[in-house]
Amino acid sequence: MTSGRKPGAAKQVSTDEGRFIRRVWITVIIVALVIVSLFVVWNASNILLVVFAGGLLAIFFHSISRWIHRQTSLSRRLALFITLGAILALVALTAWFTAPSIADQAARLRPTLMDAINALENQFQELPVDPGSTNGQSSLLEQAMNLGSSLFGQVTSIFSTAAGLLTNLVVLLFVGIYFAYEPGTYVD
């Protein structure tokens, strides 16, 4: 019995199926690569933003040093060092003039924090606890532990944010100075 197919038809169908499967795999690989690329860019966005900001800082440093170079006929690198020194002096002067105000605010904050801690201690002492019941003591202990862990989490978060800010600032300054030192390398 013949099925009505031509002798080469079975070979034709399998080659078409092979091509289709190959195209599906190529499409799956392309989609996977796009997803992985987006994941990497999303997770590296902080690094990319810091490098971009460093490039903008380099443009700022370079434009000021180029103006000094044109006005004074100093070498471009010496003009860059003068620019960096002037900016550092500005930051130091700003810190010098704002430090007393910050110290005053910190001094005023200390008594306020001490009053808050004393008020918290008073609230704990005023809580009704039956000496014969271990239930009230355990709930008081649980509340204190929850408060302590919450406070510890907040302090850890503050230090983590401060460390991240300091790290980003150092990288930003390094990239800005590095790019401004030899801008022709990155332009050409």
mmCIF file of C-alpha atoms in Angstrom:
data_model
loop_
_atom_site.group_PDB
_atom_site.id
_atom_site.type_symbol
_atom_site.label_atom_id
_atom_site.label_comp_id
_atom_site.label_asym_id
_atom_site.label_seq_id
_atom_site.Cartn_x
_atom_site.Cartn_y
_atom_site.Cartn_z
ATOM 1 C CA MET A 1 0.000 0.000 0.000
ATOM 2 C CA THR A 2 1.213 3.430 -0.818
ATOM 3 C CA SER A 3 0.371 6.424 1.233
ATOM 4 C CA GLY A 4 0.359 8.746 -1.712
ATOM 5 C CA ARG A 5 3.609 10.442 -0.794
ATOM 6 C CA LYS A 6 6.489 10.878 -3.072
ATOM 7 C CA PRO A 7 9.677 8.986 -2.175
ATOM 8 C CA GLY A 8 11.642 12.146 -1.147
ATOM 9 C CA ALA A 9 8.739 13.635 0.878
ATOM 10 C CA ALA A 10 9.748 11.997 4.169
ATOM 11 C CA LYS A 11 13.236 13.408 3.869
ATOM 12 C CA GLN A 12 11.781 16.847 3.026
ATOM 13 C CA VAL A 13 9.559 16.825 6.154
ATOM 14 C CA SER A 14 12.413 15.859 8.490
ATOM 15 C CA THR A 15 14.669 18.594 7.070
ATOM 16 C CA ASP A 16 11.884 21.155 7.538
ATOM 17 C CA GLU A 17 11.380 19.977 11.124
ATOM 18 C CA GLY A 18 15.142 20.225 11.712
ATOM 19 C CA ARG A 19 15.201 23.780 10.408
ATOM 20 C CA PHE A 20 12.237 24.715 12.577
ATOM 21 C CA ILE A 21 13.814 23.207 15.701
ATOM 22 C CA ARG A 22 17.081 24.984 14.923
ATOM 23 C CA ARG A 23 15.268 28.329 14.556
ATOM 24 C CA VAL A 24 13.408 27.763 17.827
ATOM 25 C CA TRP A 25 16.696 27.089 19.639
ATOM 26 C CA ILE A 26 18.288 30.202 18.124
ATOM 27 C CA THR A 27 15.291 32.269 19.263
ATOM 28 C CA VAL A 28 15.451 30.776 22.777
ATOM 29 C CA ILE A 29 19.184 31.541 23.015
ATOM 30 C CA ILE A 30 18.690 35.129 21.818
ATOM 31 C CA VAL A 31 15.878 35.718 24.324
ATOM 32 C CA ALA A 32 17.985 34.192 27.125
ATOM 33 C CA LEU A 33 20.959 36.410 26.218
ATOM 34 C CA VAL A 34 18.746 39.507 26.225
ATOM 35 C CA ILE A 35 17.322 38.577 29.642
ATOM 36 C CA VAL A 36 20.787 37.907 31.089
ATOM 37 C CA SER A 37 22.094 41.190 29.618
ATOM 38 C CA LEU A 38 19.217 43.153 31.150
ATOM 39 C CA PHE A 39 19.820 41.429 34.494
ATOM 40 C CA VAL A 40 23.519 42.327 34.430
ATOM 41 C CA VAL A 41 22.827 45.955 33.428
ATOM 42 C CA TRP A 42 20.148 46.274 36.121
ATOM 43 C CA ASN A 43 22.452 44.942 38.834
ATOM 44 C CA ALA A 44 25.416 46.977 37.581
ATOM 45 C CA SER A 45 23.407 50.192 37.308
ATOM 46 C CA ASN A 46 24.999 51.671 40.442
ATOM 47 C CA ILE A 47 28.480 51.072 39.048
ATOM 48 C CA LEU A 48 27.490 52.481 35.664
ATOM 49 C CA LEU A 49 26.006 55.590 37.284
ATOM 50 C CA VAL A 50 29.147 56.186 39.359
ATOM 51 C CA VAL A 51 31.359 55.823 36.273
ATOM 52 C CA PHE A 52 29.067 58.172 34.323
ATOM 53 C CA ALA A 53 29.168 60.719 37.158
ATOM 54 C CA GLY A 54 32.960 60.336 37.205
ATOM 55 C CA GLY A 55 32.999 61.174 33.493
ATOM 56 C CA LEU A 56 30.936 64.293 34.166
ATOM 57 C CA LEU A 57 33.295 65.251 36.982
ATOM 58 C CA ALA A 58 36.236 64.745 34.612
ATOM 59 C CA ILE A 59 34.602 67.109 32.109
ATOM 60 C CA PHE A 60 34.190 69.664 34.901
ATOM 61 C CA PHE A 61 37.822 69.322 36.023
ATOM 62 C CA HIS A 62 39.111 69.396 32.453
ATOM 63 C CA SER A 63 37.132 72.464 31.430
ATOM 64 C CA ILE A 64 38.400 74.476 34.398
ATOM 65 C CA SER A 65 41.994 73.319 33.896
ATOM 66 C CA ARG A 66 41.782 74.055 30.161
ATOM 67 C CA TRP A 67 40.632 77.615 30.939
ATOM 68 C CA ILE A 68 43.548 78.042 33.391
ATOM 69 C CA HIS A 69 45.929 76.584 30.781
ATOM 70 C CA ARG A 70 44.758 79.095 28.140
ATOM 71 C CA GLN A 71 44.841 82.089 30.475
ATOM 72 C CA THR A 72 48.202 81.451 32.125
ATOM 73 C CA SER A 73 50.178 79.358 29.615
ATOM 74 C CA LEU A 74 50.846 76.755 32.322
ATOM 75 C CA SER A 75 51.029 73.149 31.247
ATOM 76 C CA ARG A 76 47.681 71.413 31.062
ATOM 77 C CA ARG A 77 48.581 68.918 33.800
ATOM 78 C CA LEU A 78 49.809 71.644 36.148
ATOM 79 C CA ALA A 79 46.565 73.530 35.494
ATOM 80 C CA LEU A 80 44.661 70.343 36.408
ATOM 81 C CA PHE A 81 46.567 70.052 39.696
ATOM 82 C CA ILE A 82 45.846 73.730 40.432
ATOM 83 C CA THR A 83 42.171 73.089 39.698
ATOM 84 C CA LEU A 84 42.098 70.068 42.010
ATOM 85 C CA GLY A 85 43.918 72.027 44.720
ATOM 86 C CA ALA A 86 41.476 74.925 44.458
ATOM 87 C CA ILE A 87 38.481 72.599 44.670
ATOM 88 C CA LEU A 88 40.033 70.795 47.649
ATOM 89 C CA ALA A 89 40.630 74.179 49.327
ATOM 90 C CA LEU A 90 36.984 75.128 48.704
ATOM 91 C CA VAL A 91 35.766 71.879 50.264
ATOM 92 C CA ALA A 92 38.105 72.372 53.240
ATOM 93 C CA LEU A 93 36.900 75.954 53.764
ATOM 94 C CA THR A 94 33.286 74.831 53.580
ATOM 95 C CA ALA A 95 33.975 72.118 56.160
ATOM 96 C CA TRP A 96 35.840 74.631 58.344
ATOM 97 C CA PHE A 97 32.927 77.069 58.382
ATOM 98 C CA THR A 98 30.162 74.468 58.782
ATOM 99 C CA ALA A 99 31.916 72.292 61.394
ATOM 100 C CA PRO A 100 30.965 74.527 64.380
ATOM 101 C CA SER A 101 27.314 74.407 63.383
ATOM 102 C CA ILE A 102 27.391 70.623 63.007
ATOM 103 C CA ALA A 103 29.185 70.237 66.349
ATOM 104 C CA ASP A 104 26.584 72.485 68.006
ATOM 105 C CA GLN A 105 23.748 70.410 66.573
ATOM 106 C CA ALA A 106 25.424 67.187 67.753
ATOM 107 C CA ALA A 107 25.849 68.665 71.229
ATOM 108 C CA ARG A 108 22.142 69.578 71.331
ATOM 109 C CA LEU A 109 21.181 66.124 70.055
ATOM 110 C CA ARG A 110 22.910 64.277 72.918
ATOM 111 C CA PRO A 111 20.607 65.521 75.733
ATOM 112 C CA THR A 112 17.573 64.897 73.549
ATOM 113 C CA LEU A 113 18.661 61.302 72.984
ATOM 114 C CA MET A 114 19.356 60.828 76.685
ATOM 115 C CA ASP A 115 15.866 62.150 77.531
ATOM 116 C CA ALA A 116 14.356 59.730 75.014
ATOM 117 C CA ILE A 117 16.274 56.794 76.533
ATOM 118 C CA ASN A 118 15.147 57.801 80.049
ATOM 119 C CA ALA A 119 11.534 58.072 78.880
ATOM 120 C CA LEU A 120 11.790 54.607 77.356
ATOM 121 C CA GLU A 121 13.177 53.204 80.620
ATOM 122 C CA ASN A 122 10.303 54.826 82.529
ATOM 123 C CA GLN A 123 7.760 53.281 80.177
ATOM 124 C CA PHE A 124 9.293 49.837 80.706
ATOM 125 C CA GLN A 125 9.181 50.301 84.494
ATOM 126 C CA GLU A 126 5.523 51.370 84.379
ATOM 127 C CA LEU A 127 4.410 48.272 82.467
ATOM 128 C CA PRO A 128 2.214 46.050 84.656
ATOM 129 C CA VAL A 129 3.974 42.761 85.273
ATOM 130 C CA ASP A 130 2.668 40.181 87.729
ATOM 131 C CA PRO A 131 5.697 38.833 89.646
ATOM 132 C CA GLY A 132 4.106 35.387 89.914
ATOM 133 C CA SER A 133 3.376 35.135 86.209
ATOM 134 C CA THR A 134 6.092 34.192 83.772
ATOM 135 C CA ASN A 135 3.806 35.089 80.873
ATOM 136 C CA GLY A 136 4.083 38.839 81.403
ATOM 137 C CA GLN A 137 7.823 38.643 81.870
ATOM 138 C CA SER A 138 8.329 36.692 78.685
ATOM 139 C CA SER A 139 6.180 39.099 76.669
ATOM 140 C CA LEU A 140 8.117 42.031 78.138
ATOM 141 C CA LEU A 141 11.369 40.286 77.284
ATOM 142 C CA GLU A 142 10.118 39.591 73.752
ATOM 143 C CA GLN A 143 9.146 43.242 73.315
ATOM 144 C CA ALA A 144 12.563 44.376 74.510
ATOM 145 C CA MET A 145 14.301 41.914 72.196
ATOM 146 C CA ASN A 146 12.184 43.030 69.240
ATOM 147 C CA LEU A 147 12.975 46.648 70.016
ATOM 148 C CA GLY A 148 16.695 45.856 70.319
ATOM 149 C CA SER A 149 16.837 43.906 67.056
ATOM 150 C CA SER A 150 14.914 46.651 65.259
ATOM 151 C CA LEU A 151 17.291 49.278 66.614
ATOM 152 C CA PHE A 152 20.305 47.147 65.661
ATOM 153 C CA GLY A 153 18.923 46.774 62.129
ATOM 154 C CA GLN A 154 18.491 50.523 61.800
ATOM 155 C CA VAL A 155 22.020 51.243 63.050
ATOM 156 C CA THR A 156 23.437 48.630 60.684
ATOM 157 C CA SER A 157 21.488 50.179 57.815
ATOM 158 C CA ILE A 158 22.854 53.647 58.635
ATOM 159 C CA PHE A 159 26.456 52.425 58.704
ATOM 160 C CA SER A 160 25.953 50.416 55.513
ATOM 161 C CA THR A 161 24.555 53.444 53.716
ATOM 162 C CA ALA A 162 27.397 55.643 54.986
ATOM 163 C CA ALA A 163 30.012 53.100 53.853
ATOM 164 C CA GLY A 164 28.369 52.838 50.424
ATOM 165 C CA LEU A 165 28.281 56.622 50.102
ATOM 166 C CA LEU A 166 31.950 56.926 51.049
ATOM 167 C CA THR A 167 32.931 54.158 48.615
ATOM 168 C CA ASN A 168 30.964 55.746 45.783
ATOM 169 C CA LEU A 169 32.551 59.119 46.538
ATOM 170 C CA VAL A 170 36.079 57.670 46.417
ATOM 171 C CA VAL A 171 35.379 55.846 43.142
ATOM 172 C CA LEU A 172 33.746 58.973 41.686
ATOM 173 C CA LEU A 173 36.770 61.135 42.520
ATOM 174 C CA PHE A 174 39.204 58.512 41.235
ATOM 175 C CA VAL A 175 37.368 58.133 37.918
ATOM 176 C CA GLY A 176 36.974 61.902 37.548
ATOM 177 C CA ILE A 177 40.660 62.626 38.141
ATOM 178 C CA TYR A 178 41.762 59.637 36.045
ATOM 179 C CA PHE A 179 39.686 60.693 33.047
ATOM 180 C CA ALA A 180 40.613 64.379 33.416
ATOM 181 C CA TYR A 181 44.348 63.621 33.569
ATOM 182 C CA GLU A 182 44.504 62.313 30.001
ATOM 183 C CA PRO A 183 41.185 63.155 28.275
ATOM 184 C CA GLY A 184 42.529 62.675 24.747
ATOM 185 C CA THR A 185 42.728 58.925 25.305
ATOM 186 C CA TYR A 186 38.972 58.723 25.881
ATOM 187 C CA VAL A 187 37.909 61.221 23.233
ATOM 188 C CA ASP A 188 39.758 59.860 20.224
#
